mmCIF file of C-alpha atoms in Angstrom:
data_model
loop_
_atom_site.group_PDB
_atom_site.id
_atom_site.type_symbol
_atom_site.label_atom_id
_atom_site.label_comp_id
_atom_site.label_asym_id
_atom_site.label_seq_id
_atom_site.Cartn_x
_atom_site.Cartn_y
_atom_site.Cartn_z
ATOM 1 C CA UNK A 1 2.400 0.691 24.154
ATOM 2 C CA UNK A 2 -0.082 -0.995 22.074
ATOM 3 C CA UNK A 3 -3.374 -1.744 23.825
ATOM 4 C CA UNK A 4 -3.503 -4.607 21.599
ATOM 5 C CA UNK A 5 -0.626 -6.346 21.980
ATOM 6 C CA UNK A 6 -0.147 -7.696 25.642
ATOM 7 C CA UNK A 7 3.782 -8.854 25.694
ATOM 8 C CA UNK A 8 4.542 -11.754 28.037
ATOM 9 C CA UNK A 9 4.575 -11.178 31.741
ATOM 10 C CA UNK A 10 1.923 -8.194 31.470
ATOM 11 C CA UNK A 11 -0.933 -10.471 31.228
ATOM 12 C CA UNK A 12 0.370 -12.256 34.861
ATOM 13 C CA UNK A 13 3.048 -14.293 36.058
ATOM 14 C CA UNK A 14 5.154 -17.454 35.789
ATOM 15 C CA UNK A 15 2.841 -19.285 37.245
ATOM 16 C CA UNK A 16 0.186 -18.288 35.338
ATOM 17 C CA UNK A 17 2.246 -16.909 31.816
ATOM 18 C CA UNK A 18 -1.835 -15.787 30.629
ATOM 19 C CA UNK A 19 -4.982 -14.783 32.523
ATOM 20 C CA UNK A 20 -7.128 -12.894 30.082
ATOM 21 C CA UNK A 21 -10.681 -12.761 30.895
ATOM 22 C CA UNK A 22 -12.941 -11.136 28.237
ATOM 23 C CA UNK A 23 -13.409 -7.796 30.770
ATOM 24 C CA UNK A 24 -9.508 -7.686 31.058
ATOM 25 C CA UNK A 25 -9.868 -8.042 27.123
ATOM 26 C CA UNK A 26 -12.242 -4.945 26.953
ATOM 27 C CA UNK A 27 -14.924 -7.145 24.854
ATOM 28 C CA UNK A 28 -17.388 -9.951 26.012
ATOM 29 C CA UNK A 29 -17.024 -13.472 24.603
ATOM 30 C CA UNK A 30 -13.506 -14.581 24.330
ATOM 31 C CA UNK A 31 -10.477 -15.657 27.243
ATOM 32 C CA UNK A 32 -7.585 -17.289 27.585
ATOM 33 C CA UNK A 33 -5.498 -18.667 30.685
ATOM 34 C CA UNK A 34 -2.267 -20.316 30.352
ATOM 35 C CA UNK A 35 -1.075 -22.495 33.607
ATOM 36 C CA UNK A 36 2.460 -23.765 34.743
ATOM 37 C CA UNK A 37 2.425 -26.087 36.913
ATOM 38 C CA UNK A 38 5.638 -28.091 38.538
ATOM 39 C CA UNK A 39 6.348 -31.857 38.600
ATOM 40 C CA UNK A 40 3.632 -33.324 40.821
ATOM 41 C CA UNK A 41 1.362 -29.927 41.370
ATOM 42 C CA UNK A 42 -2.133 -29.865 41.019
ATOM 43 C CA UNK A 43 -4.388 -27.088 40.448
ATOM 44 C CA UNK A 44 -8.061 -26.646 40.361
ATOM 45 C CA UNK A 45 -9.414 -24.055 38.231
ATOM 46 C CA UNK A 46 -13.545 -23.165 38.318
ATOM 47 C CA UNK A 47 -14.697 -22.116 35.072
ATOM 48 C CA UNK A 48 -17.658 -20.421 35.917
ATOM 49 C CA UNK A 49 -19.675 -18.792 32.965
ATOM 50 C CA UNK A 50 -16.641 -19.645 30.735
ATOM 51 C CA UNK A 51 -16.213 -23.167 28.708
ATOM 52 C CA UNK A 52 -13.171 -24.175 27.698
ATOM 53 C CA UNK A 53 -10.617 -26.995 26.290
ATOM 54 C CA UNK A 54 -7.669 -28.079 28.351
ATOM 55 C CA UNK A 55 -4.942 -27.968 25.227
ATOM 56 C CA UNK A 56 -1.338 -29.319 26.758
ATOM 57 C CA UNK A 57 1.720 -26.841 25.307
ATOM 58 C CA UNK A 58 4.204 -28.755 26.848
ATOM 59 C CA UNK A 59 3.895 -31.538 29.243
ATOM 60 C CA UNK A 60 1.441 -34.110 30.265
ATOM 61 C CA UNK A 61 -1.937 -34.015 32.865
ATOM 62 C CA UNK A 62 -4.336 -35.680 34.248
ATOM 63 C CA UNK A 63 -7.713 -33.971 33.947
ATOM 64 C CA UNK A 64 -10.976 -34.323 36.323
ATOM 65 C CA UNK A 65 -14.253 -32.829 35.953
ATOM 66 C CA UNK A 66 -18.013 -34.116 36.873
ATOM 67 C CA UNK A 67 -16.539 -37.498 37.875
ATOM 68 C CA UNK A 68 -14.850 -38.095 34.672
ATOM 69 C CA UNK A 69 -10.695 -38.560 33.958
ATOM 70 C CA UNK A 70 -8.704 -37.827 31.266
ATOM 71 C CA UNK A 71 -5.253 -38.510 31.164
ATOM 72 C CA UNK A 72 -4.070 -35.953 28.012
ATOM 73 C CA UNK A 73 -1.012 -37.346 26.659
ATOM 74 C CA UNK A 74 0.152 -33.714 25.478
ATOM 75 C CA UNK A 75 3.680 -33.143 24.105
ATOM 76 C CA UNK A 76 7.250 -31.744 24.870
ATOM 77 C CA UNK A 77 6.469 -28.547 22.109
ATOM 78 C CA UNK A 78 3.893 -27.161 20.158
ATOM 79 C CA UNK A 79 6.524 -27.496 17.602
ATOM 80 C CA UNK A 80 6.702 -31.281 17.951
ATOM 81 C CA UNK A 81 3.657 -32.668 17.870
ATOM 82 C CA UNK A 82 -0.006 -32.587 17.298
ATOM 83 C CA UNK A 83 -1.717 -32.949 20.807
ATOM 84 C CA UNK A 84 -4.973 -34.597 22.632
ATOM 85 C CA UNK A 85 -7.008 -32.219 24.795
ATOM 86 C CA UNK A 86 -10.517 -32.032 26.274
ATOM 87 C CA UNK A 87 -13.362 -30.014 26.816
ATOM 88 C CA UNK A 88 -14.464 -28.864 30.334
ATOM 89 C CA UNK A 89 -17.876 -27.066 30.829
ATOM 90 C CA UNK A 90 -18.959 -23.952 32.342
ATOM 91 C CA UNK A 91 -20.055 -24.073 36.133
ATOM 92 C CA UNK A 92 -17.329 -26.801 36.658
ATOM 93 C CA UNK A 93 -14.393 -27.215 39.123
ATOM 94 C CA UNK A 94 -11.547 -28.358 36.641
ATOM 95 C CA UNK A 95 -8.512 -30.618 38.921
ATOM 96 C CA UNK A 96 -5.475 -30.530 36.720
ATOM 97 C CA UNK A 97 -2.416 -32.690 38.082
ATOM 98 C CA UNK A 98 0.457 -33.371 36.380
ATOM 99 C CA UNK A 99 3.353 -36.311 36.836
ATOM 100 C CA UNK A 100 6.735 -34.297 35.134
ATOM 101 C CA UNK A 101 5.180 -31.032 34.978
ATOM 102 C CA UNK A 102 2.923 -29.133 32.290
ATOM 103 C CA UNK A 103 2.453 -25.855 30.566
ATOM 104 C CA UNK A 104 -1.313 -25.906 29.438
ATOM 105 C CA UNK A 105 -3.090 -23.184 27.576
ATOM 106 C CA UNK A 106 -7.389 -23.141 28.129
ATOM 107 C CA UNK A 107 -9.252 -21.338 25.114
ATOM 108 C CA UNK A 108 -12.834 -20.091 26.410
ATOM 109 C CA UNK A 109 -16.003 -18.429 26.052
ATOM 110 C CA UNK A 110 -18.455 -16.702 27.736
ATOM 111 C CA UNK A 111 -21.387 -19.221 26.893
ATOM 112 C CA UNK A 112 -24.977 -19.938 28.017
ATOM 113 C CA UNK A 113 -25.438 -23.868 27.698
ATOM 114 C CA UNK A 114 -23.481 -26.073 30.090
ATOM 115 C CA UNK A 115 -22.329 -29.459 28.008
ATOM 116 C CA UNK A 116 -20.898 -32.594 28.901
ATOM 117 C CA UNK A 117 -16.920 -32.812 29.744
ATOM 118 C CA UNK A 118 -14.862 -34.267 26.486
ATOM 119 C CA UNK A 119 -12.175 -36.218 25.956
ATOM 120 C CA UNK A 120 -10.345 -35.457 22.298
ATOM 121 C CA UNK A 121 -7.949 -37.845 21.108
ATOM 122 C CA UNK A 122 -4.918 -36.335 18.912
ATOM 123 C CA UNK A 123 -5.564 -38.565 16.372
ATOM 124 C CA UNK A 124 -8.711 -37.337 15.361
ATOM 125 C CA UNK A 125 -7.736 -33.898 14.454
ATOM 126 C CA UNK A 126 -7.567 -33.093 11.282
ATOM 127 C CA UNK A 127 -4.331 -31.041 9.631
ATOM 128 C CA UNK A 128 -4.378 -28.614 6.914
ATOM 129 C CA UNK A 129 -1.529 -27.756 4.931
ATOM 130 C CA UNK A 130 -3.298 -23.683 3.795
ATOM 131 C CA UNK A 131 -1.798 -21.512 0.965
ATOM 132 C CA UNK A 132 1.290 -21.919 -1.117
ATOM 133 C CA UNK A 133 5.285 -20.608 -2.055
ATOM 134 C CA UNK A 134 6.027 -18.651 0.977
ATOM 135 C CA UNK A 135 2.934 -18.385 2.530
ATOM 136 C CA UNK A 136 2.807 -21.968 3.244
ATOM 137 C CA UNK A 137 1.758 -23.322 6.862
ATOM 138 C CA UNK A 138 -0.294 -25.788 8.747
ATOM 139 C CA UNK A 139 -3.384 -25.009 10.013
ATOM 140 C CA UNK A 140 -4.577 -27.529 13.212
ATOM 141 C CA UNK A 141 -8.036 -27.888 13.544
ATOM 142 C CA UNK A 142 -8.786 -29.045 16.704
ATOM 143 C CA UNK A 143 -11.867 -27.395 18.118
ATOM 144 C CA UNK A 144 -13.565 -25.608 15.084
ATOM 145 C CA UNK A 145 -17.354 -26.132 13.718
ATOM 146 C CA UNK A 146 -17.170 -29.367 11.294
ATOM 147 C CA UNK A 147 -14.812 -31.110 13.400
ATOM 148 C CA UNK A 148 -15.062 -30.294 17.378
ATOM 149 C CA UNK A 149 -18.904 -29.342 17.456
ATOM 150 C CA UNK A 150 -19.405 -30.293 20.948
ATOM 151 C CA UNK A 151 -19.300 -26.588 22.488
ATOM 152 C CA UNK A 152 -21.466 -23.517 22.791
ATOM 153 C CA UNK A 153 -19.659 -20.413 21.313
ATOM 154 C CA UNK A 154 -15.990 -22.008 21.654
ATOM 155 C CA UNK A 155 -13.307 -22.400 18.461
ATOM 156 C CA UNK A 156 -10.082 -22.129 18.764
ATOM 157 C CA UNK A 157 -7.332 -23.886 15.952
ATOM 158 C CA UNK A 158 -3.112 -23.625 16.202
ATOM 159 C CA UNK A 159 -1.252 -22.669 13.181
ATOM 160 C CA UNK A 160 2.612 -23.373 12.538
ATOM 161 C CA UNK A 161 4.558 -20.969 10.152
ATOM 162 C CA UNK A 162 7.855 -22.184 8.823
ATOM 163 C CA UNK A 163 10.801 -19.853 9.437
ATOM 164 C CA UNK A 164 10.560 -16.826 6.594
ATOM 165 C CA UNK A 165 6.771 -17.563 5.490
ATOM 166 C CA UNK A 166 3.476 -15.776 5.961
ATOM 167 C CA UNK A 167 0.218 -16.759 7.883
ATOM 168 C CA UNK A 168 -2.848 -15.347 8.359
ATOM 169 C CA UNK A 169 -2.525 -13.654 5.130
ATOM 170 C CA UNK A 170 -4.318 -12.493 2.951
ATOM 171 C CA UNK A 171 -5.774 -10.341 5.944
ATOM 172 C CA UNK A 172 -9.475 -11.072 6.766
ATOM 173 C CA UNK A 173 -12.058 -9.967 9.331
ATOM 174 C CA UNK A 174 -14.536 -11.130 10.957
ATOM 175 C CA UNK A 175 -16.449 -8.219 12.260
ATOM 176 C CA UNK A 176 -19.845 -7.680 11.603
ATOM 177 C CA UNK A 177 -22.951 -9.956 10.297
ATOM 178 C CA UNK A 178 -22.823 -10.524 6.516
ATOM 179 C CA UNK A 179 -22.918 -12.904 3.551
ATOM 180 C CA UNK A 180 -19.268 -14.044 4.138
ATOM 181 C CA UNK A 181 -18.349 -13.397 8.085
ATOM 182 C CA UNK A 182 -19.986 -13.079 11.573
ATOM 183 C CA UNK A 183 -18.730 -11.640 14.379
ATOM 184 C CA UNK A 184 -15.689 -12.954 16.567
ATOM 185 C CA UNK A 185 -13.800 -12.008 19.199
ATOM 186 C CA UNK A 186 -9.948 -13.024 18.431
ATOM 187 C CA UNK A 187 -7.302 -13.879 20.427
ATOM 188 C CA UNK A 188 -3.911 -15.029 18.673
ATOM 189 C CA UNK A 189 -1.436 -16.716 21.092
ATOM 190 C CA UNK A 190 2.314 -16.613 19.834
ATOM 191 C CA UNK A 191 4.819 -19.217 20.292
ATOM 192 C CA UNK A 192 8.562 -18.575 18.442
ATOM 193 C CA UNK A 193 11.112 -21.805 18.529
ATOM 194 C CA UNK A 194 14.330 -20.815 18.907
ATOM 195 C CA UNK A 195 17.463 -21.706 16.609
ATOM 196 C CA UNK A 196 16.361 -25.598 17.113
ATOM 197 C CA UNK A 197 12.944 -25.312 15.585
ATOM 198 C CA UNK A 198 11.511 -26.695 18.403
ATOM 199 C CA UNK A 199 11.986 -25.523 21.832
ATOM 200 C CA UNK A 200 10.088 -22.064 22.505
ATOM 201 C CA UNK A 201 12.497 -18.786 22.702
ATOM 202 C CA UNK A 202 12.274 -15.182 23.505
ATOM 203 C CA UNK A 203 15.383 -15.087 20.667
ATOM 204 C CA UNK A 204 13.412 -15.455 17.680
ATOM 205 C CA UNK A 205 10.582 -13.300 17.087
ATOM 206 C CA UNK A 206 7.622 -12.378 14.175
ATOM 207 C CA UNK A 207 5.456 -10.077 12.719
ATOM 208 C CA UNK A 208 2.374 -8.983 13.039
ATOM 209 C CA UNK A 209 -0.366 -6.846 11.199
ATOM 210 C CA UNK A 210 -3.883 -5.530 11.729
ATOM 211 C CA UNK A 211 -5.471 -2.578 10.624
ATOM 212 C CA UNK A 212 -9.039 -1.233 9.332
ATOM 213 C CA UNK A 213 -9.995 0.121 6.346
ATOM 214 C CA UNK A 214 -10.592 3.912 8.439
ATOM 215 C CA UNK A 215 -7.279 3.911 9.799
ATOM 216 C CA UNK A 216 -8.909 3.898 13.279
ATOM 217 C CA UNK A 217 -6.993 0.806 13.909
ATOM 218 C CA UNK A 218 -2.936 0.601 12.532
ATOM 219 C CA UNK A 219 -0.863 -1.623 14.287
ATOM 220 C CA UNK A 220 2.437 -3.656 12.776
ATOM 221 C CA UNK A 221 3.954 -4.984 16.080
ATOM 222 C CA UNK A 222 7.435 -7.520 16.311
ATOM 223 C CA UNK A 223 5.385 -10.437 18.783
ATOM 224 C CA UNK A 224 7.721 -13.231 20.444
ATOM 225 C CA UNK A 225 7.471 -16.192 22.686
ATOM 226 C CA UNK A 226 4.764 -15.631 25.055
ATOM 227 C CA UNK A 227 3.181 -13.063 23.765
ATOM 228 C CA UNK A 228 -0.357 -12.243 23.062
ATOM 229 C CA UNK A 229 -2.338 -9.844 20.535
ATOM 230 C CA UNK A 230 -6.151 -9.128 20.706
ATOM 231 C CA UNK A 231 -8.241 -8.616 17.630
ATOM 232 C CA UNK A 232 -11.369 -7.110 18.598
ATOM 233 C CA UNK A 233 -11.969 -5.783 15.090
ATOM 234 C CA UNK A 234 -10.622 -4.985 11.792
ATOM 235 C CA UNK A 235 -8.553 -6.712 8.632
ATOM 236 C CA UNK A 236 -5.916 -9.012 10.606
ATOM 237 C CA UNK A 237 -2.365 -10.186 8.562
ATOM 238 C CA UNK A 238 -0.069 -11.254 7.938
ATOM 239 C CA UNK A 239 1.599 -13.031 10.560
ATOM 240 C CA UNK A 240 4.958 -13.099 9.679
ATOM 241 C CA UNK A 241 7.997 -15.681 10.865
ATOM 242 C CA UNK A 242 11.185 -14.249 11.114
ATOM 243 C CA UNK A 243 13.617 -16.614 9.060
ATOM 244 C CA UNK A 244 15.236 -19.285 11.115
ATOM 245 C CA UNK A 245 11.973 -18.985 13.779
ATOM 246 C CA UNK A 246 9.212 -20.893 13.369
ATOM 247 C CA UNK A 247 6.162 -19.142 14.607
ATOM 248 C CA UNK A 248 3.106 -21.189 16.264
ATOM 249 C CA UNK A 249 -0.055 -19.339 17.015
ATOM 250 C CA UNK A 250 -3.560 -20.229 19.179
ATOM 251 C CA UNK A 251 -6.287 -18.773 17.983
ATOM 252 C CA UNK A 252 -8.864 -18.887 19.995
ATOM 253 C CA UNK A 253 -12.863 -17.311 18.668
ATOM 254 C CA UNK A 254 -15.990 -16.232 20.311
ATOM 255 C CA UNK A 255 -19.004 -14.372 19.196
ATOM 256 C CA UNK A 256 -22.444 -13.975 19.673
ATOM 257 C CA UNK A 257 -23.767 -15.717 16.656
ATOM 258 C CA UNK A 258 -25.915 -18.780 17.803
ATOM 259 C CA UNK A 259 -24.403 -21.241 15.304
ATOM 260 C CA UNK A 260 -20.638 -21.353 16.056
ATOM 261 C CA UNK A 261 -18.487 -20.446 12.630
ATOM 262 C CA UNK A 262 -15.190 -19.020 11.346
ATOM 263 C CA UNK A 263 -16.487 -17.089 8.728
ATOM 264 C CA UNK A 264 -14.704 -14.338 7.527
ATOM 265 C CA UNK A 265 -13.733 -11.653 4.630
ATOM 266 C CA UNK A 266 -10.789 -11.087 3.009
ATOM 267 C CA UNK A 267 -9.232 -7.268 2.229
ATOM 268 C CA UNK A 268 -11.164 -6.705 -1.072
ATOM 269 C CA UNK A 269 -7.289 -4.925 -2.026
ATOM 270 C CA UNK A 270 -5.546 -8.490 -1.464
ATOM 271 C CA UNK A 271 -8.161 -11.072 -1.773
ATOM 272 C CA UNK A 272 -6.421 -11.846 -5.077
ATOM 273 C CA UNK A 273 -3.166 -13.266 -3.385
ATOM 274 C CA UNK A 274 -5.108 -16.749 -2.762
ATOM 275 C CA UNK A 275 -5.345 -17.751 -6.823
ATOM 276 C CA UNK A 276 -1.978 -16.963 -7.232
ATOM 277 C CA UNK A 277 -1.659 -20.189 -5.085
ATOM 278 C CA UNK A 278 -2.974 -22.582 -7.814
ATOM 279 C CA UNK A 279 1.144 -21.980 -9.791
ATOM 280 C CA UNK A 280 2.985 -22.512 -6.417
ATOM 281 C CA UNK A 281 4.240 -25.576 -4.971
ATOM 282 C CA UNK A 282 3.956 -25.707 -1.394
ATOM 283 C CA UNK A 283 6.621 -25.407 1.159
ATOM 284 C CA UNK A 284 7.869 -28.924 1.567
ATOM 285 C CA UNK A 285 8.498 -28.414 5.444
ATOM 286 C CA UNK A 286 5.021 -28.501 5.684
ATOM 287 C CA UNK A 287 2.680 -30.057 7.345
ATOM 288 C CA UNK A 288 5.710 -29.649 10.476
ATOM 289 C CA UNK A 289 3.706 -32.084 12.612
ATOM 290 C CA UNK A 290 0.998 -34.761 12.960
ATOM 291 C CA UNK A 291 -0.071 -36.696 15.830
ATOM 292 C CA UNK A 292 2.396 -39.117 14.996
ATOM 293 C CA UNK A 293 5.193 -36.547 15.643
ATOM 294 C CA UNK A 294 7.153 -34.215 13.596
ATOM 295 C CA UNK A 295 6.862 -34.792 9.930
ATOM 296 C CA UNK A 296 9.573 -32.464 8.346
#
């Protein structure tokens, strides 16, 4: 089995779907936990050397930290609805409770500086409707440089692929210092909606592709609801939803630059794809969602 791809249930368990640390990861910068918790559970989590945002997948909570509240709205799917979230510090004990019950995912990264605790409202965040034709698909910027710059070496954005387009494509890295990219640890985080287009399945599935350029790396892997794949290096795309299964992904970034940023560099062999854009329409089903609710 891939080392790469971690299927759901091999990362933990149902009460915690996701507990990847970046030593469980093999690298140094980048995690990811993703909680259950039942109608009227609370849980503390301590986040150590690790900052993170509290990002609601499904459900609603109430979130303490340094004497401060936030009560995060969330959602009932990724698939429905653009959500509010905050940001929690490093060196903090995190109380998450919860009314009806929640499934919450929390991006991090190793860090250094310990900020203030944020609340970020769902109508702030920006959505980007990326590409064209078929590869077509909403990008959600939530907590990337530009838009969320309250955090040390944390960024972290969803993405929504209609049923039978591409994402993450043309393939790009983000390896190594240069004039177009700096270094990142990535995590991608796969939701799949099932024949409803909204409520997360293990029926539907995707696609997924990344490689580099010596062959060291090679991986095309089917991902589906719950799963997660780890980019530590290397040209990653395309991301592929299956037709009839919308695909949403988390990334989630961390390097060691001291500026945060998303740079990156396309495959010189496919960079072209992107001005073949400028003659497409887009994909009328996107954007799928706003923080208004679905849009499509």
């Amino acid at each position: 089995m891939s080392k790469l791809h971690r299927p759901l249930g091999t990362l933990s368990d149902e009460r915690d779907p996701v507990r990847l640390t970046p030593d469980s990861a093999g690298w140094t910068y980048s995690g990811l936990r993703v909680l259950s918790l039942a109608a009227g559970e609370s849980r503390v989590v301590r986040t150590g050397e690790y900052e993170a945002f509290v990002l609601p997948l499904a459900g609603a909570c109430t979130v303490r930290v340094d004497g401060q509240v936030f009560d995060l709205t969330g959602r009932d799917s990724v698939f429905i609805r653009v959500t509010d979230f905050a940001y929690v510090p490093r060196d903090a004990e995190v109380e998450l409770s919860t009314v009806e019950g929640i499934e919450v995912a929390l991006p991090m990264a190793r860090c250094g500086r310990r900020l203030e605790p944020r609340y970020g409202p769902a109508e702030n965040v920006p959505v980007e409707v990326r590409g064209a034709g078929q590869a077509t698909r909403q990008v959600t910027n939530f907590g990337v440089p530009g838009v969320w710059d309250h955090a040390d070496k944390l960024n972290a954005c969803e993405l929504i692929t209609p049923g039978g387009n591409w994402s993450s494509y043309p393939p790009h890295k983000h390896d190594e210092a240069s004039e177009c990219e700096v270094v990142n640890e990535e995590i991608y985080y796969f939701r799949v909606a099932g024949r409803d287009g909204v409520t997360p399945s293990r029926e539907g599935f995707g696609l997924h592709r990344t490689y580099t350029s010596d062959g060291e790396l090679d991986e095309d892997v089917a991902v589906r609801d719950g799963d997660v794949f780890l980019i530590p290096r290397g040209y990653h795309g395309p991301c592929v939803a299956a037709p009839g299964y919308p695909m949403y992904y988390l990334n989630v970034l961390a390097g060691p630059a001291e500026e945060r940023s998303m740079a990156f560099c396309d495959d010189p062999a496919h960079g072209w794809i992107r001005e073949t854009w400028n003659d497409q329409e887009l994909d009328p089903r996107c954007p799928v969602t706003s923080h208004e609710g679905r849009v499509s």
